[in-house]
Every structure is written in structure tokens, then in C-alpha cells.
Coordinates of C-alpha atoms in Angstrom, one line a residue:
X798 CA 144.3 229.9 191.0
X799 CA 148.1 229.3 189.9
X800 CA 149.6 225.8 190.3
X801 CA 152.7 225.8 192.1
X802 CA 155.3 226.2 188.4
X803 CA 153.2 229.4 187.7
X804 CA 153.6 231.0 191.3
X805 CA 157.3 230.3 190.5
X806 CA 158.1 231.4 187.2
X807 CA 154.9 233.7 186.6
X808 CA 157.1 236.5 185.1
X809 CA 159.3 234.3 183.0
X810 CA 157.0 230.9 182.2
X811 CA 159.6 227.9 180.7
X812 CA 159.1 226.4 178.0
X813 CA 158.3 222.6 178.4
X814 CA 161.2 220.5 177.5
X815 CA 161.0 217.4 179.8
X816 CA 157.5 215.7 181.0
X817 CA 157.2 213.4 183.7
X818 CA 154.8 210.7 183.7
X819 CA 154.0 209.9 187.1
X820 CA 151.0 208.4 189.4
X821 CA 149.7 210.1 192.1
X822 CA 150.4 207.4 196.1
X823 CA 154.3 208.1 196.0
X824 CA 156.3 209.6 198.7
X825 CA 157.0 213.4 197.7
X826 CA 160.5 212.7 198.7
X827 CA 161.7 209.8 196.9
X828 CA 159.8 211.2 193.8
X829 CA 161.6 214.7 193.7
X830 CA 165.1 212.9 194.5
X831 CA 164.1 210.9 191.2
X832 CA 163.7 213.5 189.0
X833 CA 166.9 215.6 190.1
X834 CA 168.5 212.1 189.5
X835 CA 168.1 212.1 185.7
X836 CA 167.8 216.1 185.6
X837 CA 169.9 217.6 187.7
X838 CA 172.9 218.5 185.3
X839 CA 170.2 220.4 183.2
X840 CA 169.6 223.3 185.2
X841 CA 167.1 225.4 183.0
X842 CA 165.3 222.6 181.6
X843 CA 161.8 223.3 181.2
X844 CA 160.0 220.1 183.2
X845 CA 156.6 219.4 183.3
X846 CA 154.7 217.5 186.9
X847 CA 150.9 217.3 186.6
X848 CA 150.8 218.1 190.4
X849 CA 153.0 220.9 190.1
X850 CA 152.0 222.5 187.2
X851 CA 148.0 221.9 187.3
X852 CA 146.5 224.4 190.7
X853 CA 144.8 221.9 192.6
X854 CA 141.6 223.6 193.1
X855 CA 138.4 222.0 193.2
X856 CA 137.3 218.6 190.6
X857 CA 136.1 221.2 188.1
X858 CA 138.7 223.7 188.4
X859 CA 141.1 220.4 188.1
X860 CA 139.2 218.8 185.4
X861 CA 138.7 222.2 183.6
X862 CA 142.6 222.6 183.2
X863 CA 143.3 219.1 182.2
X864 CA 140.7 218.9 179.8
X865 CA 140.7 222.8 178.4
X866 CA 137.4 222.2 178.2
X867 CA 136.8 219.6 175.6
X868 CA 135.5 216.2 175.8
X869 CA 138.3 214.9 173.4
X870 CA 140.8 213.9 175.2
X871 CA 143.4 214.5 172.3
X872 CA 143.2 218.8 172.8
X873 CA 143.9 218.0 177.1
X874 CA 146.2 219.5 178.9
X875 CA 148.8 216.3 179.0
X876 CA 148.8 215.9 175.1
X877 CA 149.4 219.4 174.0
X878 CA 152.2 219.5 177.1
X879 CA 154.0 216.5 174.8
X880 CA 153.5 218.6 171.4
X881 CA 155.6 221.3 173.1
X882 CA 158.2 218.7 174.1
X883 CA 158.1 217.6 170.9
X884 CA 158.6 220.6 169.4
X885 CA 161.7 221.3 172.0
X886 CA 163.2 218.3 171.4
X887 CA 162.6 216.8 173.9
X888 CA 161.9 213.7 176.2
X889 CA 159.0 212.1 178.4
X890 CA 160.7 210.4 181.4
X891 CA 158.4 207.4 183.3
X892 CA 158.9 207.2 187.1
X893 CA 156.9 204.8 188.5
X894 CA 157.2 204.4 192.6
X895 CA 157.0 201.0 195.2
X896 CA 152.9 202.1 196.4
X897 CA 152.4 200.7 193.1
X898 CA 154.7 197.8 192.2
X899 CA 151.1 195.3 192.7
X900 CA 149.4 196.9 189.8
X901 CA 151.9 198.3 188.2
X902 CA 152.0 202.0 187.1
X903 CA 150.3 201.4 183.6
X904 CA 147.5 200.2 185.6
X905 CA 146.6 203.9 185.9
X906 CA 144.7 205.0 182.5
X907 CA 146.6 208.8 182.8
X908 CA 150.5 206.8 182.4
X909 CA 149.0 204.7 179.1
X910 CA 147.3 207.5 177.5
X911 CA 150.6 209.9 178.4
X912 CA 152.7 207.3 176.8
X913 CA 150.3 206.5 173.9
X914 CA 150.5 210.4 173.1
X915 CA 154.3 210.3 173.5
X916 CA 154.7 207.4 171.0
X917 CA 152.8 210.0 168.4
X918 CA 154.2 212.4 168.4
X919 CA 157.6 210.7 168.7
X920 CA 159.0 211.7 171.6
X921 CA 161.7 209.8 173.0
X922 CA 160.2 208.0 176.4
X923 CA 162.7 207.4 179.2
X924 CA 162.0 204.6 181.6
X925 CA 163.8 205.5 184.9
X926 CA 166.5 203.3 186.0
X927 CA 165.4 202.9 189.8
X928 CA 161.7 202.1 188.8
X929 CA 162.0 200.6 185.8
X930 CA 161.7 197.4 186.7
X931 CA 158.5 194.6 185.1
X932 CA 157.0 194.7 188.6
X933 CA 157.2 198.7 189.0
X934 CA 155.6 199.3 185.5
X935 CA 153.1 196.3 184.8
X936 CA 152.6 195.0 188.4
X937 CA 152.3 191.1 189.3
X938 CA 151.0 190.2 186.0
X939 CA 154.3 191.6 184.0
X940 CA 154.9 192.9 180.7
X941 CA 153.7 189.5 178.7
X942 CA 149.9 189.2 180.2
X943 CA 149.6 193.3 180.4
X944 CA 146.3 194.4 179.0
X945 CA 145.9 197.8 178.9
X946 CA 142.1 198.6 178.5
X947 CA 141.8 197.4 182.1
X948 CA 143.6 200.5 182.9
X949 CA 141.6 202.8 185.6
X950 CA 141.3 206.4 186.4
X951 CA 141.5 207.1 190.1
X952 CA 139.9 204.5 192.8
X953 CA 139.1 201.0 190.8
X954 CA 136.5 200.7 193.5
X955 CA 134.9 203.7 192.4
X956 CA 132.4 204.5 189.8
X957 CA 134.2 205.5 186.4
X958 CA 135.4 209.1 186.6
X959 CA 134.5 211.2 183.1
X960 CA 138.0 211.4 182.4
X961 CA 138.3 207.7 182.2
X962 CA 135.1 207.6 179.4
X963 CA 136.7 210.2 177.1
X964 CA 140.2 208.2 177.5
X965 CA 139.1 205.4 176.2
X966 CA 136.9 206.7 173.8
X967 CA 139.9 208.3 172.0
X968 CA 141.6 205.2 172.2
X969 CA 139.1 203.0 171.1
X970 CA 137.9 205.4 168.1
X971 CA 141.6 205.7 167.4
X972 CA 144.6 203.7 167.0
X973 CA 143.0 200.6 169.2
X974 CA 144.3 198.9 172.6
X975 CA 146.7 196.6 170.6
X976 CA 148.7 199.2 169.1
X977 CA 148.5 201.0 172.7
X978 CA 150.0 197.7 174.3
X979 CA 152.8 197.7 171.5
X980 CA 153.5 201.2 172.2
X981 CA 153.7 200.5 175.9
X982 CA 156.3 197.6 175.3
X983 CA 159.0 199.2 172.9
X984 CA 158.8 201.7 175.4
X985 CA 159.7 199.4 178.0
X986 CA 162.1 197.1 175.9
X987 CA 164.8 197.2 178.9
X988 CA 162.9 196.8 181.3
X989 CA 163.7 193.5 184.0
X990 CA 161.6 191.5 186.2
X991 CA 163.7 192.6 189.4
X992 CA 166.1 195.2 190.7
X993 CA 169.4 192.8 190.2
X994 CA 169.5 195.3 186.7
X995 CA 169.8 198.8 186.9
X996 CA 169.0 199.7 183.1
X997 CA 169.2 203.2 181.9
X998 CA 167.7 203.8 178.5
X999 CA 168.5 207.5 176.9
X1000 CA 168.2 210.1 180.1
X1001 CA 171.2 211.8 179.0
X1002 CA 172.7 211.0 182.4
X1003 CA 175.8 213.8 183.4
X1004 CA 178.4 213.8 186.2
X1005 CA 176.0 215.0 189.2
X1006 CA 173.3 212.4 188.0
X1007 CA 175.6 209.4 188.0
X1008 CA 176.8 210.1 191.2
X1009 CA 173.2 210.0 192.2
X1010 CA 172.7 207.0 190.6
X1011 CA 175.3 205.3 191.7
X1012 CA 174.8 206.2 195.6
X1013 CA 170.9 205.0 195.3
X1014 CA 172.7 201.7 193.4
X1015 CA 175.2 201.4 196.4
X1016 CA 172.1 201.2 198.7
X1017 CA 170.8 198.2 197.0
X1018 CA 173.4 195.4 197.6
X1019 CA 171.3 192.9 195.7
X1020 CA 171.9 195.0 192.5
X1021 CA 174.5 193.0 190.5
X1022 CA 174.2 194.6 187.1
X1023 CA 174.6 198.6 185.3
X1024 CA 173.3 198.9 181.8
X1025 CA 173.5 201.9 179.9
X1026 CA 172.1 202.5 176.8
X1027 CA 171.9 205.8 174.2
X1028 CA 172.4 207.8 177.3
X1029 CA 174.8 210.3 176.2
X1030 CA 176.7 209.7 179.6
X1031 CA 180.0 210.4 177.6
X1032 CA 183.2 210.7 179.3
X1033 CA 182.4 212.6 181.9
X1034 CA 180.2 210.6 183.7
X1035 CA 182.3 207.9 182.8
X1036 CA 184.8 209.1 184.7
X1037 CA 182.6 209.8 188.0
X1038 CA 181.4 206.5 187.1
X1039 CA 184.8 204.8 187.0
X1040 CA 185.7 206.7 190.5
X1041 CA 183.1 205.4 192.5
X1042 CA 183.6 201.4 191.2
X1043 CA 187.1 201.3 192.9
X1044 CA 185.7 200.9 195.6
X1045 CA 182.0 199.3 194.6
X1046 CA 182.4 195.3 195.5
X1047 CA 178.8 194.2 194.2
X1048 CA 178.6 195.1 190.8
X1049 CA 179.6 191.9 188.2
X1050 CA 178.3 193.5 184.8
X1051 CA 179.0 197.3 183.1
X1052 CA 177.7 198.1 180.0
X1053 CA 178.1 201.5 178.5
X1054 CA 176.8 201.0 174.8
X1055 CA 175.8 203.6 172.7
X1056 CA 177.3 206.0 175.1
X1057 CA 180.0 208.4 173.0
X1058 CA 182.7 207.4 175.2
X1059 CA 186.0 207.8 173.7
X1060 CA 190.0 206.7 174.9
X1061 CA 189.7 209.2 178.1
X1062 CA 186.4 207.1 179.2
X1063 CA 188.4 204.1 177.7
X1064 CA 191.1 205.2 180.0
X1065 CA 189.0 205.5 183.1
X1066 CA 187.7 202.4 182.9
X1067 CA 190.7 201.0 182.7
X1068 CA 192.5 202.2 185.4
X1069 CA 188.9 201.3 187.6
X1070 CA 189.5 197.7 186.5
X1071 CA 193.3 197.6 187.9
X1072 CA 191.3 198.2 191.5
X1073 CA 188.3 196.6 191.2
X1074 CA 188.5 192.9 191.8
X1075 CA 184.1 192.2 191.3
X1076 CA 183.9 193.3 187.9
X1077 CA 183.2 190.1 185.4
X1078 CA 182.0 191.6 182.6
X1079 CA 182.4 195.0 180.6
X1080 CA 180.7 196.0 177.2
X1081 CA 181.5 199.2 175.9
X1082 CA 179.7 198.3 172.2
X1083 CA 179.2 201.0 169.6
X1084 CA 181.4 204.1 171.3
X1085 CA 184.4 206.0 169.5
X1086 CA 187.1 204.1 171.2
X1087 CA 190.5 204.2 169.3
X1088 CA 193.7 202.1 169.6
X1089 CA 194.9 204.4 172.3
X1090 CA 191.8 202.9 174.5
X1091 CA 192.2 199.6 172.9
X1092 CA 196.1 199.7 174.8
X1093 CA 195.0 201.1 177.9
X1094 CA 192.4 198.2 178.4
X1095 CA 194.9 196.0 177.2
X1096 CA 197.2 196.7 179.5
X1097 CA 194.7 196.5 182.7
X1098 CA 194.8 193.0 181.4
X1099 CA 197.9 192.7 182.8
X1100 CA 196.8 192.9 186.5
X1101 CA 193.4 192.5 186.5
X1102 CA 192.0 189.0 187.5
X1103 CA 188.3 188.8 187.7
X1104 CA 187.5 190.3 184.1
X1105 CA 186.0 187.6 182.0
X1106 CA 184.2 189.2 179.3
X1107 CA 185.3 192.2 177.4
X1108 CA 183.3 193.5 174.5
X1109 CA 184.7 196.6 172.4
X1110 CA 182.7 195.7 168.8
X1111 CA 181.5 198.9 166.6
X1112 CA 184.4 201.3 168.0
X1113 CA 187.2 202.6 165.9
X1114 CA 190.1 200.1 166.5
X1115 CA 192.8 199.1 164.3
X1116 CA 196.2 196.8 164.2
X1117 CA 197.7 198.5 167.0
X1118 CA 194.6 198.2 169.4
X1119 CA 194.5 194.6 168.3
X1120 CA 198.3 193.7 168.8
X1121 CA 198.4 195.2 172.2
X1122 CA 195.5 193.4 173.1
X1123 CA 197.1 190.3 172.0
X1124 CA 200.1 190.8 173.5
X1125 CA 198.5 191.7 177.4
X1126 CA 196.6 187.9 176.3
X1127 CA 199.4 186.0 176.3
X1128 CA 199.8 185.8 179.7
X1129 CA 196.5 187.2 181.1
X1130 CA 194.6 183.1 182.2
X1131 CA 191.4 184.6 183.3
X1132 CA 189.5 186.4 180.4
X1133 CA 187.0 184.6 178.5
X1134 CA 185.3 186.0 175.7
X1135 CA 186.8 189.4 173.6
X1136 CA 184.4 191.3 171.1
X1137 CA 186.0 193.2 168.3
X1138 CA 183.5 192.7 165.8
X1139 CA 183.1 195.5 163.3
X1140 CA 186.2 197.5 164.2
X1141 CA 189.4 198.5 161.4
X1142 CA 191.4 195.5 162.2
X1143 CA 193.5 194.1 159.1
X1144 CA 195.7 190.3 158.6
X1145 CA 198.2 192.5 160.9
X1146 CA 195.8 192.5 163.6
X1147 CA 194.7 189.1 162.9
X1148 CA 198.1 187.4 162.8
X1149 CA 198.7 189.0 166.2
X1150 CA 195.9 187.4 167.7
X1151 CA 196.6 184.1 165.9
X1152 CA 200.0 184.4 168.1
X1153 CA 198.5 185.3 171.2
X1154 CA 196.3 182.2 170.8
X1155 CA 199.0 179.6 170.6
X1156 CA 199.8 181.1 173.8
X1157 CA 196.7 181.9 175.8
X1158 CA 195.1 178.5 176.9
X1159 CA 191.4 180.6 178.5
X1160 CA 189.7 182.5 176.0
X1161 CA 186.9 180.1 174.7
X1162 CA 185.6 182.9 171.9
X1163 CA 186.6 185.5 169.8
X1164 CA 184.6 187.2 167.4
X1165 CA 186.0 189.6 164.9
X1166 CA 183.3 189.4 162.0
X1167 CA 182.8 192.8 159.8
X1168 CA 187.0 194.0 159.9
X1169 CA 188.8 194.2 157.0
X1170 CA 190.6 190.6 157.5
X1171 CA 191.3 189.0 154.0
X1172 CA 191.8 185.1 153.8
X1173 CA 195.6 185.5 154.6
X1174 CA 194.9 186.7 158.4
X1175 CA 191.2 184.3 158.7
X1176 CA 193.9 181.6 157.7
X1177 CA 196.0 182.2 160.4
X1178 CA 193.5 182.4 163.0
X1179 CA 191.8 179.1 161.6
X1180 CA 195.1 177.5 161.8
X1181 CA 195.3 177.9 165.5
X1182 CA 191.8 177.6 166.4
X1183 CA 191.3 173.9 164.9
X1184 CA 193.6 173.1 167.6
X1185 CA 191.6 174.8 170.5
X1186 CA 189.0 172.2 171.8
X1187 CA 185.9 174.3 172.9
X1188 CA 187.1 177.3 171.3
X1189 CA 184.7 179.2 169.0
X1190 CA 186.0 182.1 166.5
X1191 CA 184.1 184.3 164.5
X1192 CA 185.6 186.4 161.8

């Protein structure tokens, strides 16, 4: 028989450029809304869904396709799937769902061997933001006390299947359950213990999939934090992003590292924060901002009153980002903390901000390590900051 993705595409079969790891106990529903959530603005992706793709015919017509018909579980269906994704360049995205947030979705044997194979053949693995939570992936025991060999194929109450015996024979005659639980938790690395994070880690998220994002986040009122990182989100969805928080009153923390965002996303963000009167903290680390974002941040800092912690380190800012920055400072009384480590700022910057700081009586830190400041502008700065009680300065 044909599995539902050869029915479809029988004529023209795609080439496999995204798997999903998955686990069978999930609403269809939710699941499907998942994947177009961190798809959707890749319409002729190739994407790979065991239940989908494999015909569900009898245990040995099943079992036959997933094994092709060896008992090393190395040549199944599910490892030569990630070759091919390999090969495309491609990515394995985890969704885990709530039937299995007890457990935990690496409870299931299939999700750590998929992941183990992933890991080998080095492609990326993509922990969804809505499930990517400690208790969604390890269950009650969480990502410290994991032990993966207690992993199960199927019912737990139910004799071993085979597939189980020749997935942990290849494990066990192979790389071993430690390097599998290592595997597992770089994998994981941004994961949280609860859903007050939303943390996206590289699913190349575009326009149509934050919007989706952001309407599931929207729906969860407890949710006080958005992390991006190496997502590719770029300005775009930056810019649907930045839309929707006008209005958002929840959110207290948005980070958008490793993002390629430059001055238009700078710019978006910007004019967001002139509106939005919940937003505490923004990190926008290792993007291609430019003075021209540097001055449109600077001058939401005129208006904006809740923003306490503003982080703009590995960008492309020089003197003039710096001075206008300074300048918004010396009369802005709420913000905190300010990041411009590792930027292109020289003793012109650095004098500026040793100005603003004879004026500015909040900011407790300010960390400008790895610019090109010689011991003309560090003087200044020292100058001022011995007078600062509480103040720390890094440069």
C-alpha cells in the first residue's frame, strides 16, 4: 500500500528536507498547527512524518518499511530519512505534545534513537518553541536525572517489541547511552522547566510563522519571556514581530540574538517600544545593527519608561550610535543596564558616555569591553564611575 505522502506526490516524490521527530498520543490538530508554525513560509519543503509517510498496514507491512528489512537498526527507514536531510541541508525539528509531558517525549526509544542519528550525521535539531519545555521533553524527572536506556518502544506495560531489541543493540554496540544522553542535552540546551519561556532555537522562523507564534504565545498569559536564537527570523519577522507587541501587555523579556536583524529590524523595534509600556528587557546580541539603529533605539529612550535592560554587544556600532545613545541617557531615569560590548566604538564614543554619566543618576552598569577605546577615553569613563556608588563599568 502507499502511505498518505506517496498518494499525494506519487508522480513528483520530494525530496526530504525537514524531519519531524514526533510520538504517536497527540491530538492530530494541535500537531499539524505545530508544524505549519515553524514551516509554513517554506512552501515546497520536503517534510518527513512517520505517520504520514510510512502506509499503515499491518505490524509486518509497518515493521517491514521501517526496518527495510534488516535487523540493524542503522539501515531503517528513520536513519537513511536523516542522511537525505543531511544531504539537503537540512534540519530535524522535535515536537513533543501535553499526552506526554509525565514521561517526557524521550521516554519513547524512536525520539532518542531519531535524535542520536541526527547528532551523526550533523544535522541541525530544532526543539519547538511551544513544546520545548524540561517537562514536555524529559517528563517529571527533567533534563538532570534523564536516563535514556529506560527509554521504551510502544506500551511500557507490554512485552518488548523487536524494534526496541535492535535499538538498543545499536546503541549499546555503538557509541553507548552516555554519549546518547549528551547528545540529547546539547540538543536541548534552551530548553526551560516551564512555559513562562518561549525559546526558539534555529527554525528559521518567517513572517507567517511568527504571527503564528505569537497568536499561540498571546493564548498563554503566564508566558513572560520570547527568546530567539540562530533563527534567521531577520527583519521581516521582526517587523510582524514588533506589530503585534504594541499591543502585547504580558511579555517583560525579548531577545533576538543571532537573528541577522539590521537598522530596519532595529527600527521596528524601536518604534514597538514607544507603545509598549511591559517591555523590561531587550537583547538584540550578535545582529548587524549600525549607528543608524543604534539612534533609532536611542531615541525611543526618550519616551519609553519601562525599558530597563538594553543589550546591543557584537553589532556594528560606532561613535555616532554611541553619542546618540548617550545623549537620549541623560535624561532617560529608568534604564538600567546597556550592552555595547564588542562593537566599533572609539575615546569619541567613550567621552560621550563619560558625559552622559555625570548626568544620568539610574544606570548601575555599562559594559563596553572588546571596542577600540584606548586609555584616553577608559580614563574618562573611570573618572566618572569612581564617583557612582553601585555603579559597575566594564571596558
Amino acid at each position: 500500500g502507499h502511505g498518505v505522502a506517496m498518494t499525494f506526490n506519487d508522480a513528483h516524490p520530494k525530496t526530504i528536507d525537514v524531519m519531524i521527530s514526533h510520538c504517536w498520543d497527540e491530538p492530530v490538530g494541535t500537531f499539524l498547527r505545530h508544524v505549519l508554525m515553524v514551516t509554513e513560509d517554506r512552501i515546497d519543503v520536503g517534510i518527513f512524518i512517520c505517520f504520514l509517510s510510512v502506509y499503515q498496514g499491518t505490524p509486518e507491512e509497518v515493521d517491514l518499511q521501517v526496518t527495510q528489512g534488516s535487523a540493524d537498526a542503522k539501515m531503517g527507514c528513520f536513519a537513511q530519512v536523516l542522511t537525505t536531510v543531511k544531504q539537503q541541508g537540512g534540519q530535524m525539528i522535535v515536537i513533543s505534545n501535553q499526552a506526554v509531558v509525565d514521561k517526557g517525549l524521550y521516554s519513547r526509544l524512536w525520539c532518542v534513537w531519531e535524535v542520536f542519528c541526527a547528532a551523526k550525521d550533523d544535522v541541525p535539531i530544532r526543539v519547538h518553541p511551544l513544546t520545548g519545555t524540561e517537562k514536555h521533553l524529559f517528563g517529571e524527572v527533567g533534563k538532570r536525572n534523564f536516563d535514556p536506556s529506560l527509554a521504551r518502544c510502544g506500551n511500557p506495560s507490554l512485552p518488548p517489541p523487536p524494534d526496541e531489541a535492535r535499538i538498543k543493540a545499536a546503541i549499546e554496540t555503538g557509541a553507548g547511552w552516555n554519549h546518547i544522553r549528551d547528545v540529547i542535552h546539547e540538543a536541548c540546551k534552551f530548553t526551560t522547566w516551564d512555559n513562562w519561556t518561549i525559546c526558539t532555537s534555529g527554525c528559521m522562523l518567517g513572517p507567517c510563522c511568527v504571527k503564528a507564534l505569537f497568536q499561540a504565545v498571546e493564548s498563554m498569559p503566564h508566558v513572560t519571556r520570547l527568546e530567539f536564537f540562530y533563527n534567521g527570523i531577520n527583519d521581516g519577522g521582526v517587523e510582524a514581530l514588533a506589530e503585534m507587541l504594541k499591543q502585547n501587555n504580558t511579555l517583560s523579556v525579548l531577545a533576538l540574538n543571532n537573528s541577522n536583524i539590521t537598522d530596519r529590524g532595529a527600527q521596528a523595534l524601536a518604534e514597538m517600544l514607544k507603545i509598549n509600556h511591559t517591555m523590561t528587557t531587550l537583547r538584540l546580541t550578535n545582529n548587524k545593527i549600525t549607528d543608524r539603529g543604534a539612534q533609532a533605539l536611542a531615541e525611543m529612550l526618550k519616551s519609553n519608561r519601562t525599558l530597563t535592560e538594553l543589550r546591543l554587544h557584537k553589532n556594528n556600532i560606532s561613535d555616532r550610535g554611541a553619542q546618540a545613545l548617550a545623549e537620549m541617557l541623560k535624561s532617560n531615569n529608568t534604564l538600567r543596564q546597556l550592552y555595547l560590548m564588542n562593537n566599533n566604538i572609539t575615546d569619541h564614543g567613550a567621552q560621550a558616555l563619560a558625559e552622559m554619566l555625570k548626568q544620568n543618576h539610574t544606570l548601575t552598569m555599562l559594559v563596553l569591553n572588546g571596542n577600540n577605546i584606548t586609555d584616553r577615553g577608559a580614563q574618562a569613563l573611570r573618572k566618572v564611575a569612581q564617583k557612582k556608588r553601585g555603579f559597575y563599568l566594564d571596558f
